[in-house]
Short mmCIF file of C-alpha atoms in Angstrom, two decimals:
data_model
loop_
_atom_site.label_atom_id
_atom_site.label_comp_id
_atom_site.label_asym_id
_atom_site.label_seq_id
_atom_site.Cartn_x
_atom_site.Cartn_y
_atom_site.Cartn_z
CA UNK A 9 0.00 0.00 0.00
CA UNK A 10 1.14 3.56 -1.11
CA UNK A 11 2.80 5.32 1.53
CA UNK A 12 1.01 8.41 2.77
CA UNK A 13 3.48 10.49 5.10
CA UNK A 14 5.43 13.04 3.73
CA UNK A 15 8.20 15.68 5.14
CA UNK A 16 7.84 19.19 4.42
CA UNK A 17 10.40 21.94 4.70
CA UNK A 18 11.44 19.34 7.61
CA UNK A 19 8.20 19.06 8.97
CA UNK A 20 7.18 15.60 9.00
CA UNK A 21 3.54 14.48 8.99
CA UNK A 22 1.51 11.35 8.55
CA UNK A 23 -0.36 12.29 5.11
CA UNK A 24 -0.17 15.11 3.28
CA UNK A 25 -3.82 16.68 4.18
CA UNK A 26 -3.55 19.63 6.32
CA UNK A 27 -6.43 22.00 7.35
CA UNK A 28 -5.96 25.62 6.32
CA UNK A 29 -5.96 28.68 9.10
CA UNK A 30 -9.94 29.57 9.03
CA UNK A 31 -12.54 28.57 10.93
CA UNK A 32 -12.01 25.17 11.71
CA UNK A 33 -8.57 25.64 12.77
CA UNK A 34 -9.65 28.17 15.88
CA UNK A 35 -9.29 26.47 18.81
CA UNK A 36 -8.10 23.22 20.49
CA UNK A 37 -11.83 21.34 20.32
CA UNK A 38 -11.68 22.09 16.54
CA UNK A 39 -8.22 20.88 16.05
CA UNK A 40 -8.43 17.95 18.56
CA UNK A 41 -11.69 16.39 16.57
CA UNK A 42 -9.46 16.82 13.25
CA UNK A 43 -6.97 15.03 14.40
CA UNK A 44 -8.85 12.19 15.66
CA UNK A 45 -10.88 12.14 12.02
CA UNK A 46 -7.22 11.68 10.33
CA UNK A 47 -5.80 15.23 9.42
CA UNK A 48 -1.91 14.86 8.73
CA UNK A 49 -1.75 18.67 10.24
CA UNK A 50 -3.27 22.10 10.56
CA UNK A 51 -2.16 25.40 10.10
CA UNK A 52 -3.49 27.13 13.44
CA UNK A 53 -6.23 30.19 12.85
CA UNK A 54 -3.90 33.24 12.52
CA UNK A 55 -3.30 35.20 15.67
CA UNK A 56 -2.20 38.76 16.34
CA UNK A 57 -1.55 41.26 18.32
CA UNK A 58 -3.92 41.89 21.70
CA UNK A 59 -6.43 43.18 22.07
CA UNK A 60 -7.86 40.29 19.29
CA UNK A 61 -10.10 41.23 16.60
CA UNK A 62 -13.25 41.62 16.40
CA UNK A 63 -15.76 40.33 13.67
CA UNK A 64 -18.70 41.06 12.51
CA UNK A 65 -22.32 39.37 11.87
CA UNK A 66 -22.99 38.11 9.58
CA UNK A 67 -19.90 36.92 7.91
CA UNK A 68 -20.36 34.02 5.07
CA UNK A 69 -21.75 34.14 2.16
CA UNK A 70 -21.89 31.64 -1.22
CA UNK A 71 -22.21 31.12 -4.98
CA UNK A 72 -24.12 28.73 -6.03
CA UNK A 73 -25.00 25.62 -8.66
CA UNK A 74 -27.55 23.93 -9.15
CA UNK A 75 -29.29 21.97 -6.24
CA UNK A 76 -28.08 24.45 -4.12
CA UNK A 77 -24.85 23.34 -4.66
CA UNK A 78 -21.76 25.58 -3.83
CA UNK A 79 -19.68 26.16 -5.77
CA UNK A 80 -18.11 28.94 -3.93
CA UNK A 81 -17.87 30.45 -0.66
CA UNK A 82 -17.48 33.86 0.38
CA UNK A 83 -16.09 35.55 3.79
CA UNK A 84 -15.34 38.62 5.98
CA UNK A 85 -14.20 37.19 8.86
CA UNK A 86 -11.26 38.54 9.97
CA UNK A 87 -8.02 36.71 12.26
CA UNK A 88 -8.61 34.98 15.60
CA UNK A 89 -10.83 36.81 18.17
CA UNK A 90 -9.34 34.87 20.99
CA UNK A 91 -6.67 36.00 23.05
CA UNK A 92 -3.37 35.12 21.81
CA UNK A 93 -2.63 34.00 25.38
CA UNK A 94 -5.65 31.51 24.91
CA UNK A 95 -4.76 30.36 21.90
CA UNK A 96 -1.03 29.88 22.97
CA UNK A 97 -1.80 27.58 25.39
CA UNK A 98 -4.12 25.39 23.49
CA UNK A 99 -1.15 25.10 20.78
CA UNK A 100 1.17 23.90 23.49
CA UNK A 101 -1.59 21.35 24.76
CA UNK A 102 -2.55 19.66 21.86
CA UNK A 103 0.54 19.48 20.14
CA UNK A 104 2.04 18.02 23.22
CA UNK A 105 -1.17 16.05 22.88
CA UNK A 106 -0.60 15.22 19.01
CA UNK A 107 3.03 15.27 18.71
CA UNK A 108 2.98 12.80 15.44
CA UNK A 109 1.02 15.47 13.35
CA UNK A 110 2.19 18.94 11.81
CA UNK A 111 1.30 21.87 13.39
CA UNK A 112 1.55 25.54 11.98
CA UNK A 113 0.81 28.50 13.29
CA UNK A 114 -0.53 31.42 10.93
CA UNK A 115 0.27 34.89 11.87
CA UNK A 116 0.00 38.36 10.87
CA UNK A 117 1.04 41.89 12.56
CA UNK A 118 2.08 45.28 11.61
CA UNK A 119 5.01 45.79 8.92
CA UNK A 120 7.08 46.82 12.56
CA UNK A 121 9.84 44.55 13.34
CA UNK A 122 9.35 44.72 17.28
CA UNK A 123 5.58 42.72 17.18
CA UNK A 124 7.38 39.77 14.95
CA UNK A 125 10.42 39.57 17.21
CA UNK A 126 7.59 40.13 20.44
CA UNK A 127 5.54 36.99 19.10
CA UNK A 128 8.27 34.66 17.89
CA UNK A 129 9.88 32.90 20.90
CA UNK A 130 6.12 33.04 22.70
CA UNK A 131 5.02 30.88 19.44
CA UNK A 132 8.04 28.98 19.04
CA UNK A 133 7.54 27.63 23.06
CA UNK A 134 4.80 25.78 22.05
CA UNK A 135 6.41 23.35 20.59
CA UNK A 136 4.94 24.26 16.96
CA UNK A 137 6.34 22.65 13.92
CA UNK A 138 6.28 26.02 11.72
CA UNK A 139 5.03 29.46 10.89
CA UNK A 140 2.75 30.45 7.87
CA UNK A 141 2.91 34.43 7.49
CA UNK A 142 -0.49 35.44 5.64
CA UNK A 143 -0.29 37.66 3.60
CA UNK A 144 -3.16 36.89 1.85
CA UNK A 145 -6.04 38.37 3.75
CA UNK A 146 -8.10 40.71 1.33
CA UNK A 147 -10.94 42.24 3.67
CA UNK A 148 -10.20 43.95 6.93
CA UNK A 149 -6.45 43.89 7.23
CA UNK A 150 -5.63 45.46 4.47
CA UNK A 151 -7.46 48.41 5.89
CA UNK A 152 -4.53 47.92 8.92
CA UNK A 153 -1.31 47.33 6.57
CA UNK A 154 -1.42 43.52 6.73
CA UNK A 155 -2.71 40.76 4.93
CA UNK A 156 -2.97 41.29 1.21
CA UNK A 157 -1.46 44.91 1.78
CA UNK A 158 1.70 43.17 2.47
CA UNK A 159 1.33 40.28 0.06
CA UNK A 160 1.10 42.39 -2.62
CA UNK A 161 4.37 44.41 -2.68
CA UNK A 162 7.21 42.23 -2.77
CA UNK A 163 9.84 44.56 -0.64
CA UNK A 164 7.62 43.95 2.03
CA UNK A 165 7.25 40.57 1.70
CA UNK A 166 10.90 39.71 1.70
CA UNK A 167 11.18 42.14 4.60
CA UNK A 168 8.97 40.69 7.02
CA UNK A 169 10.02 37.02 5.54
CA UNK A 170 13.61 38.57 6.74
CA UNK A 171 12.81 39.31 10.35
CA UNK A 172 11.65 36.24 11.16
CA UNK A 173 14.23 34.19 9.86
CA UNK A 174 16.32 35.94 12.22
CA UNK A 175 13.57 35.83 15.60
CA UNK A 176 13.11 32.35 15.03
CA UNK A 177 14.37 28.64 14.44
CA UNK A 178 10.86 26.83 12.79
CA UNK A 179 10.53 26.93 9.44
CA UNK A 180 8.70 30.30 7.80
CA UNK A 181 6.23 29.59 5.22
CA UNK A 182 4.54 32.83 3.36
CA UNK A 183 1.53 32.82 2.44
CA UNK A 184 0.67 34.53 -0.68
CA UNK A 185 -2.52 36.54 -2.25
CA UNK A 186 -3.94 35.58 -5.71
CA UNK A 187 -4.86 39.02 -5.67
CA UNK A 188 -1.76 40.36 -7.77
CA UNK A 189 -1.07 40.44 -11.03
CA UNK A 190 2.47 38.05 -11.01
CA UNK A 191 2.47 35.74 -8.08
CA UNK A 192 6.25 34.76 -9.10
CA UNK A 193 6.70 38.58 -8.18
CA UNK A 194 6.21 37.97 -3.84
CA UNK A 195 7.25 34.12 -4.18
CA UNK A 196 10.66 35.13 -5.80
CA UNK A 197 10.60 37.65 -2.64
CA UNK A 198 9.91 35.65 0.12
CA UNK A 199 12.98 33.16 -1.15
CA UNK A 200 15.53 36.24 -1.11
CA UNK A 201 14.29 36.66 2.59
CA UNK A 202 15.03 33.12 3.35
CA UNK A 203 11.61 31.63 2.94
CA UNK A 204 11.67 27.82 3.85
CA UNK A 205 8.14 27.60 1.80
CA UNK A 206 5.48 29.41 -0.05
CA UNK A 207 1.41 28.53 0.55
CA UNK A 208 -1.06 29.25 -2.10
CA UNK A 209 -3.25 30.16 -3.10
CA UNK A 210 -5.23 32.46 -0.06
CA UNK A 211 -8.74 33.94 -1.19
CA UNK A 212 -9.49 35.81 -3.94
CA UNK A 213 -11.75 39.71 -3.58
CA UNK A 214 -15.08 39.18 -4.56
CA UNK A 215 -18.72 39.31 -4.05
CA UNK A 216 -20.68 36.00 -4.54
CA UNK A 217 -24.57 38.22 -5.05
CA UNK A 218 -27.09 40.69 -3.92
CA UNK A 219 -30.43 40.97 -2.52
CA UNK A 220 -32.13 42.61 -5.34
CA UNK A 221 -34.93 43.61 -3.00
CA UNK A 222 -32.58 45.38 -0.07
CA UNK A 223 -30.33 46.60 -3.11
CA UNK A 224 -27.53 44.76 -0.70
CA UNK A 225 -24.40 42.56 -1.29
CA UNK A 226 -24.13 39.09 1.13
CA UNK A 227 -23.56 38.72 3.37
CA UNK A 228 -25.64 41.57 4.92
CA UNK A 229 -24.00 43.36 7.99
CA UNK A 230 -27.15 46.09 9.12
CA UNK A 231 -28.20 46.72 5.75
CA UNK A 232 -24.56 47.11 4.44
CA UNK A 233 -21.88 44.72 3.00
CA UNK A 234 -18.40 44.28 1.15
CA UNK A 235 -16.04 42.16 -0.62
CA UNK A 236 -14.65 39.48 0.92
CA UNK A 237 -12.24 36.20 0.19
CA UNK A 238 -13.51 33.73 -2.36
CA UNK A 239 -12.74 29.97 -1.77
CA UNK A 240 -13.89 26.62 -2.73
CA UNK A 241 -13.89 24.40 -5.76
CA UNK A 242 -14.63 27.18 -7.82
CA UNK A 243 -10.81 28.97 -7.43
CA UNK A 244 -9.01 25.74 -7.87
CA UNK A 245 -8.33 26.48 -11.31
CA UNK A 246 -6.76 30.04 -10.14
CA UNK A 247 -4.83 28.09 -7.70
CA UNK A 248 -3.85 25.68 -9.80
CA UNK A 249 -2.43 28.19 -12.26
CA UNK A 250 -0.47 30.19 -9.98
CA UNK A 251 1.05 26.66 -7.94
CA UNK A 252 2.81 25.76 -11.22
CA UNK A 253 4.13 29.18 -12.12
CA UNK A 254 6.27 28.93 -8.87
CA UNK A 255 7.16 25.34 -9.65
CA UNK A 256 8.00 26.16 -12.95
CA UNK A 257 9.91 29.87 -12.53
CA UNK A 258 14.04 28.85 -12.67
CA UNK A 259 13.95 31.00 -9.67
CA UNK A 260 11.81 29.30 -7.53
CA UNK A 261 11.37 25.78 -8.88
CA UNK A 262 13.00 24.13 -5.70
CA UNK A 263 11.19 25.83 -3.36
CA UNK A 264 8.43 23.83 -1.50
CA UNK A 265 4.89 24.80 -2.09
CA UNK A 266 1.91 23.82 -0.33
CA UNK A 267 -1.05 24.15 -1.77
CA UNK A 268 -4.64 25.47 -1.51
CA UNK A 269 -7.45 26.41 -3.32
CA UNK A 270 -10.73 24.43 -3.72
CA UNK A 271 -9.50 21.24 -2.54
CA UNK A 272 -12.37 18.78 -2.05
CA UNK A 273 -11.53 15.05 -2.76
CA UNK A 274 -8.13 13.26 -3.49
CA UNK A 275 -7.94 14.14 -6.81
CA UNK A 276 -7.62 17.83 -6.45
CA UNK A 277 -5.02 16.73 -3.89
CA UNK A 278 -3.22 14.64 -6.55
CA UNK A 279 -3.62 17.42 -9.31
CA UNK A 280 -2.02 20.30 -6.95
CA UNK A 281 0.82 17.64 -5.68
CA UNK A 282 1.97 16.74 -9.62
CA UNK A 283 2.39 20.71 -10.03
CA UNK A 284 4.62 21.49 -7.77
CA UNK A 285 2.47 21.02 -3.88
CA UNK A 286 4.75 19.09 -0.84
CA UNK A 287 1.46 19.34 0.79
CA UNK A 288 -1.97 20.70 0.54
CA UNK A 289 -4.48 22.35 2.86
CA UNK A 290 -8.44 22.37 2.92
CA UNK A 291 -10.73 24.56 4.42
CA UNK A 292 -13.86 24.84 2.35
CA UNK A 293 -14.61 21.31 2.22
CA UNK A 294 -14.75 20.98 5.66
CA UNK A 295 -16.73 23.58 6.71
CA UNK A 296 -18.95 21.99 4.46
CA UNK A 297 -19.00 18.44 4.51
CA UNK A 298 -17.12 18.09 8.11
CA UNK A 299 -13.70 16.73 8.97
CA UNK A 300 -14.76 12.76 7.85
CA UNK A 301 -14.04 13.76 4.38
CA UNK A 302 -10.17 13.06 5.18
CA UNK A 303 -10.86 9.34 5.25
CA UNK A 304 -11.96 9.38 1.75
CA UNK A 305 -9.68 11.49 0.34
CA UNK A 306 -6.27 9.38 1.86
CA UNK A 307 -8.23 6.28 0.66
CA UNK A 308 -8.98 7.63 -2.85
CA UNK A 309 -5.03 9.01 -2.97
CA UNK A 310 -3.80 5.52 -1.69
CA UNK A 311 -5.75 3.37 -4.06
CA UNK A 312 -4.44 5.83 -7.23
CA UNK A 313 -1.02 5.73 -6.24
CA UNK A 314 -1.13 2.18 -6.21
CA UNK A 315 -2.99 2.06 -9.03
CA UNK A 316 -0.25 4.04 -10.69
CA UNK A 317 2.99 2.60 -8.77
CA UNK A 318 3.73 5.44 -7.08
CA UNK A 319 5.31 4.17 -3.55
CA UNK A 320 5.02 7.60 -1.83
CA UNK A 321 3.85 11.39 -2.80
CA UNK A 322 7.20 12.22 -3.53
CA UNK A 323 6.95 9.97 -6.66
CA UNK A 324 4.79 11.90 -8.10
CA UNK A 325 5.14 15.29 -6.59
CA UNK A 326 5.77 18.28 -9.68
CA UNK A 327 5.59 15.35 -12.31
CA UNK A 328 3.57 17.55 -14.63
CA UNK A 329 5.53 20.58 -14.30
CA UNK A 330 7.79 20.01 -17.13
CA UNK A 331 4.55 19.34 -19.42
CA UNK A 332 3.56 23.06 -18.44
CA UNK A 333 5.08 25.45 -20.35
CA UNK A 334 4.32 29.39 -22.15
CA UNK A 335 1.38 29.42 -24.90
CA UNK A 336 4.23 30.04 -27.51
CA UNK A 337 6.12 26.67 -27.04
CA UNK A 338 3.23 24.80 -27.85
CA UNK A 339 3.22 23.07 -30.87
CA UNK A 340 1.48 24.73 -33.59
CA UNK A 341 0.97 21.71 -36.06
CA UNK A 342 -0.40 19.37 -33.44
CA UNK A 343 -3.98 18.79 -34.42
CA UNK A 344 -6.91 17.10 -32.93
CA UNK A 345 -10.63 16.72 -34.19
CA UNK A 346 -13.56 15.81 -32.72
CA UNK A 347 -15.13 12.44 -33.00
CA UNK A 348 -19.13 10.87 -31.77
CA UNK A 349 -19.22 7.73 -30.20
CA UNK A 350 -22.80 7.32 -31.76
CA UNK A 351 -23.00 4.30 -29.76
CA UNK A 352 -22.95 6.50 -27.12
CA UNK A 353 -25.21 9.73 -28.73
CA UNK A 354 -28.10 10.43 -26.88
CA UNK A 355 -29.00 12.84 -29.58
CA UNK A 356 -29.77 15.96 -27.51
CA UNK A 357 -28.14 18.24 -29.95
CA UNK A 358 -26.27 19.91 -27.42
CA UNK A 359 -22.81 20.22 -29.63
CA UNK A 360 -24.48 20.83 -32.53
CA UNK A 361 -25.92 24.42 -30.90
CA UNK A 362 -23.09 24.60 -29.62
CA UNK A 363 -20.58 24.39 -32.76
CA UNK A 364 -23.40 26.32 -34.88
CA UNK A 365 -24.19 29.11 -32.67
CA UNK A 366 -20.55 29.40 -30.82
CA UNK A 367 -17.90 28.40 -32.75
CA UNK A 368 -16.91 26.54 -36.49
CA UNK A 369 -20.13 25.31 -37.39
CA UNK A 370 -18.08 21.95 -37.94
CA UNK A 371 -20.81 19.61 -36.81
CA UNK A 372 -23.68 18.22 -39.05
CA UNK A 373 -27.20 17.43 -38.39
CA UNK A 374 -29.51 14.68 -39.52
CA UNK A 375 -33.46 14.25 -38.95
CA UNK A 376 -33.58 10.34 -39.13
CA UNK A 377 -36.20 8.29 -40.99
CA UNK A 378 -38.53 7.57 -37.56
CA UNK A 379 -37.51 11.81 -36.66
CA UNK A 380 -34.24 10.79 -34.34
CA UNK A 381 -31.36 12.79 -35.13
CA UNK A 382 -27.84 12.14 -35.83
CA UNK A 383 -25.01 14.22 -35.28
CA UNK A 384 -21.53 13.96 -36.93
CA UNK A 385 -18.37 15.98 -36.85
CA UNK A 386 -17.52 17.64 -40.24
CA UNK A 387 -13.73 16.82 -40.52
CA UNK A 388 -12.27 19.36 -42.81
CA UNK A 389 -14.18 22.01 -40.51
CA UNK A 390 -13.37 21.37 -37.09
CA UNK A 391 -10.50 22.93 -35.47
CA UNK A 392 -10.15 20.71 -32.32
CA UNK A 393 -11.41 23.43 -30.04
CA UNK A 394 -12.90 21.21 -27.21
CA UNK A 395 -16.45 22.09 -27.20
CA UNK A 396 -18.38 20.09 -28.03
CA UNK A 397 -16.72 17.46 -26.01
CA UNK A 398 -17.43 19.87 -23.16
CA UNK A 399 -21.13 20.74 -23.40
CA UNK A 400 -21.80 16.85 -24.01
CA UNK A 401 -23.67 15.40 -21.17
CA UNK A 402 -22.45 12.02 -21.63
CA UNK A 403 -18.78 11.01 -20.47
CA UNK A 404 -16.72 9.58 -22.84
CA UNK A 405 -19.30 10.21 -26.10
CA UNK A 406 -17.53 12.78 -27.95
CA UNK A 407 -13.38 12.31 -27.94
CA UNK A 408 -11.01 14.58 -29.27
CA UNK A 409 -8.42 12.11 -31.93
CA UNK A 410 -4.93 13.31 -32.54
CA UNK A 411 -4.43 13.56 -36.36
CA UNK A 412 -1.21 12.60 -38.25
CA UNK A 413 -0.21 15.89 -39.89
CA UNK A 414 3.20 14.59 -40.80
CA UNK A 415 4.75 17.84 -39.95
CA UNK A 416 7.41 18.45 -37.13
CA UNK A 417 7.19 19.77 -34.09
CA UNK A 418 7.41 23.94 -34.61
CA UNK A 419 6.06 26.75 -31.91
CA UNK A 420 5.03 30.12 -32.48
CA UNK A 421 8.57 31.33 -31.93
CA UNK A 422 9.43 29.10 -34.94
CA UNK A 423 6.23 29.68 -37.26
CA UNK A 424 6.83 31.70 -40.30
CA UNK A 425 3.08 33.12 -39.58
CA UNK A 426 4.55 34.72 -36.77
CA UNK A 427 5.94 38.65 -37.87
CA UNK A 428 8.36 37.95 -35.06
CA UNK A 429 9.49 34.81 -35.64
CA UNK A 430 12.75 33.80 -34.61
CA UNK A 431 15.29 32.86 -36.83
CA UNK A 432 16.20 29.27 -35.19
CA UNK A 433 16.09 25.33 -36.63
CA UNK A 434 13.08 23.59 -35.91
CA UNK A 435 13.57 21.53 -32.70
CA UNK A 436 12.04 17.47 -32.19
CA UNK A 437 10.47 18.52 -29.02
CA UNK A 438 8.91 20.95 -26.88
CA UNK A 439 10.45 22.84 -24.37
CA UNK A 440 10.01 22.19 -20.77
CA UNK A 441 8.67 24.22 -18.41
CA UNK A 442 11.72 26.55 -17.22
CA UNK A 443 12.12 27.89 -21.19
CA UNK A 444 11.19 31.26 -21.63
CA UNK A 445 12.43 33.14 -18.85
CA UNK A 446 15.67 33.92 -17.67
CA UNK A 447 16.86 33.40 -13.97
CA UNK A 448 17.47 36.32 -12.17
CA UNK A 449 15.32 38.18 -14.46
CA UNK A 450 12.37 39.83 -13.01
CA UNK A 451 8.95 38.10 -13.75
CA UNK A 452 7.44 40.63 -15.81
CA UNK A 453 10.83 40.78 -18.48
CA UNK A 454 9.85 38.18 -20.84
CA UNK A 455 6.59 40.40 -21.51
CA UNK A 456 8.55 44.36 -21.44
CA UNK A 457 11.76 43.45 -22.71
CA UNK A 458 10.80 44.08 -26.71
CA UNK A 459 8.60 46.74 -26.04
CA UNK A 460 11.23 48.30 -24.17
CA UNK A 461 13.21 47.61 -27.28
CA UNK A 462 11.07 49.39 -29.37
CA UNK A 463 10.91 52.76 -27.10
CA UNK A 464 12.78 55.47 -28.45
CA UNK A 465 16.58 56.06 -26.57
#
């Protein structure tokens, strides 16, 4: 059976499913009844400063799919309002308690060195495993200089990452906001302060809907409202994104990552972990579904790493980075085209509007002798865009076939389409990941560097 445990940044746990610092991760009871459900660790509700803070009501708030289902979950709750001399202690206890499994402690304070170097030692005494700085928070701190207001300039990122590499011994992992427009930008940052890790992705502004009949954004607070952090499956993609960028800049690409961002079941977990995560955390999930959802997911991630012969995470961990790679080393004569499993056809029509209305108009339709129709793709029309196969509502009906073109491999760098093309011999095979951007170089060069070319001295 595939081995679970992992070690990350030297912080060893039993399985690589951590609970994020939110709700569930506010206090010894919460912790305590994750731990006996199976959690590998938890990353401790971030503390600050006393006097705590205090939150409003309400504070929650959701997007939603059909059924009621969510899809994504909205909140303005700000860090712990406990005491941090409450929560202290409850640290201590249950990591005396539960010495086998990781435990993190989030934090966030004023861009002042004195509070960091103040809060250090008192966290380090508790026998914690590690730090996560968040810089991610995008509603309330801010408004203070913390949270996202940090996250999102870089010199203050490697600045605070800097102070507490030298108040304390545990390993500092930053937490970064998706709220930015280059995330390699504050990871590349917190690794020239001495960053043992990066976490990712924390929540994202938004606001889920309004009460058309108050003329009022949830959640309501009095009559009034305002953005908060979006999480849940519906950011994983986001996440997902902004994971491999790190694993896949020159300049970070060894540094541990752990990841969050709509995690719900072990194949999110397994997604996140082959682009670049050590670990992952969940939050959403469990606030819906409970902590019990821990003993599927390690079950589901077992059974496909045995499946696969994978022995442990790390044999698959930031496997699909290489296969990730910039929109202009793909390979432009690759082709695909869609084919219907009529078999499988329900007849519902549903690429055909699709294709028609939407896109190449590459699928035909057929009114059958006893008035069924029949739908087939129209080869020498369809461009391979995908869909069709998407809006099907049967799995496995409609499959996208890889055509032999006969032509080499050639990217847009390459293509003599390209006004820009550069002048360079056609290579066998794509580029991995790292191509197309310099170490050293600041994220954003690949993008200025020929329009600064083309600015007058």
């Amino acid at each position: 059976m595939a081995d679970l445990s992992i070690e990350f940044c030297g912080i060893k746990a039993p399985n690589p499913f951590w609970l994020a610092s939110a709700p569930p991760t506010d206090k010894a009871y919460n912790v305590v009844r994750a731990f006996e459900a199976g959690w590998g660790g938890v990353v401790w509700k971030t503390l600050g400063e006393d006097p705590p803070a205090v939150n409003v009501s309400s504070r929650y708030s959701a997007h939603y799919g059909k059924n009621r289902e969510v899809i994504g979950f909205n909140n303005i709750e700000l860090i712990t309002d406990r005491s941090l001399e409450t929560n202290l202690r409850e640290i201590a206890a249950v990591k005396k308690a539960w010495p086998d499994r990781a435990m993190i402690v989030s934090l966030m304070l004023p861009c002042e060195e004195a509070p960091w170097a103040a809060i250090l030692p008192l966290v380090e005494a508790t026998g914690a495993d590690g730090i996560e700085l968040n810089f991610g928070c995008p509603h309330g701190m801010p408004e203070r200089g913390m949270g996202a207001a940090v996250g999102q300039v870089p010199e203050y990122v490697e600045m605070v990452t800097r102070w507490c590499k030298q108040h304390t011994r545990l390993p500092v992992i930053v937490k970064l906001t998706p709220n930015i427009t280059d995330v390699r930008a504050p990871a590349r940052a917190a690794l020239a302060g001495g960053a043992d890790a990066v976490s990712l992705i924390n929540t994202v502004n938004s606001i889920t809907h309004l009460d058309l009949d108050r003329m009022v954004a949830y959640p309501v607070v009095s009559g009034a409202s305002t953005h908060g952090g979006y999480c849940g499956s519906a950011v994983k993609p986001i996440a997902l994104n902004m994971v491999a960028e790190i694993a896949r800049d020159p300049v970070t690409a060894g540094l541990p990552i752990s990841g969050i961002g709509g995690i719900g079941n072990w194949r999110d977990a397994a997604e996140f972990i082959a682009l670049g995560a050590g670990c992952v955390q969940v939050c959403t999930a469990a606030m819906l579904h409970g902590f019990r959802i821990v003993d599927e997911m390690k079950d589901g991630l077992s059974r496909w790493m045995d499946s696969k012969g994978y022995a442990n995470v790390d044999a698959f961990s930031r496997k699909a980075v290489p296969n990730t790679t910039d929109w202009k080393y793909l390979d432009m004569n690759y082709q695909v085209i869609a084919h219907i499993d009529q078999d499988k056809c329900i007849g519902c029509g549903k690429c055909f509007v699709a294709c028609e209305d939407t896109s190449h108009q590459a699928i035909a339709r057929q009114v059958l002798e006893n008035g069924g129709r029949r739908y087939e793709v129209i080869e020498a029309e369809c461009v391979g865009c995908n869909l069709c196969e998407i809006t099907c509502p049967v799995e496995g009906c409609i499959a996208m076939v890889p055509q032999q073109t006969g032509k080499p491999y050639m990217n847009w760098t390459q293509d003599p389409r390209n006004p820009r093309a550069e002048s360079r011999p056609t290579v066998d095979a794509a580029p991995t990941a790292a191509v197309g951007m310099e170490a050293g170089a600041p994220p954003e060069a690949p993008i200025l560097a020929p329009l600064a070319a083309a600015l007058p001295a």
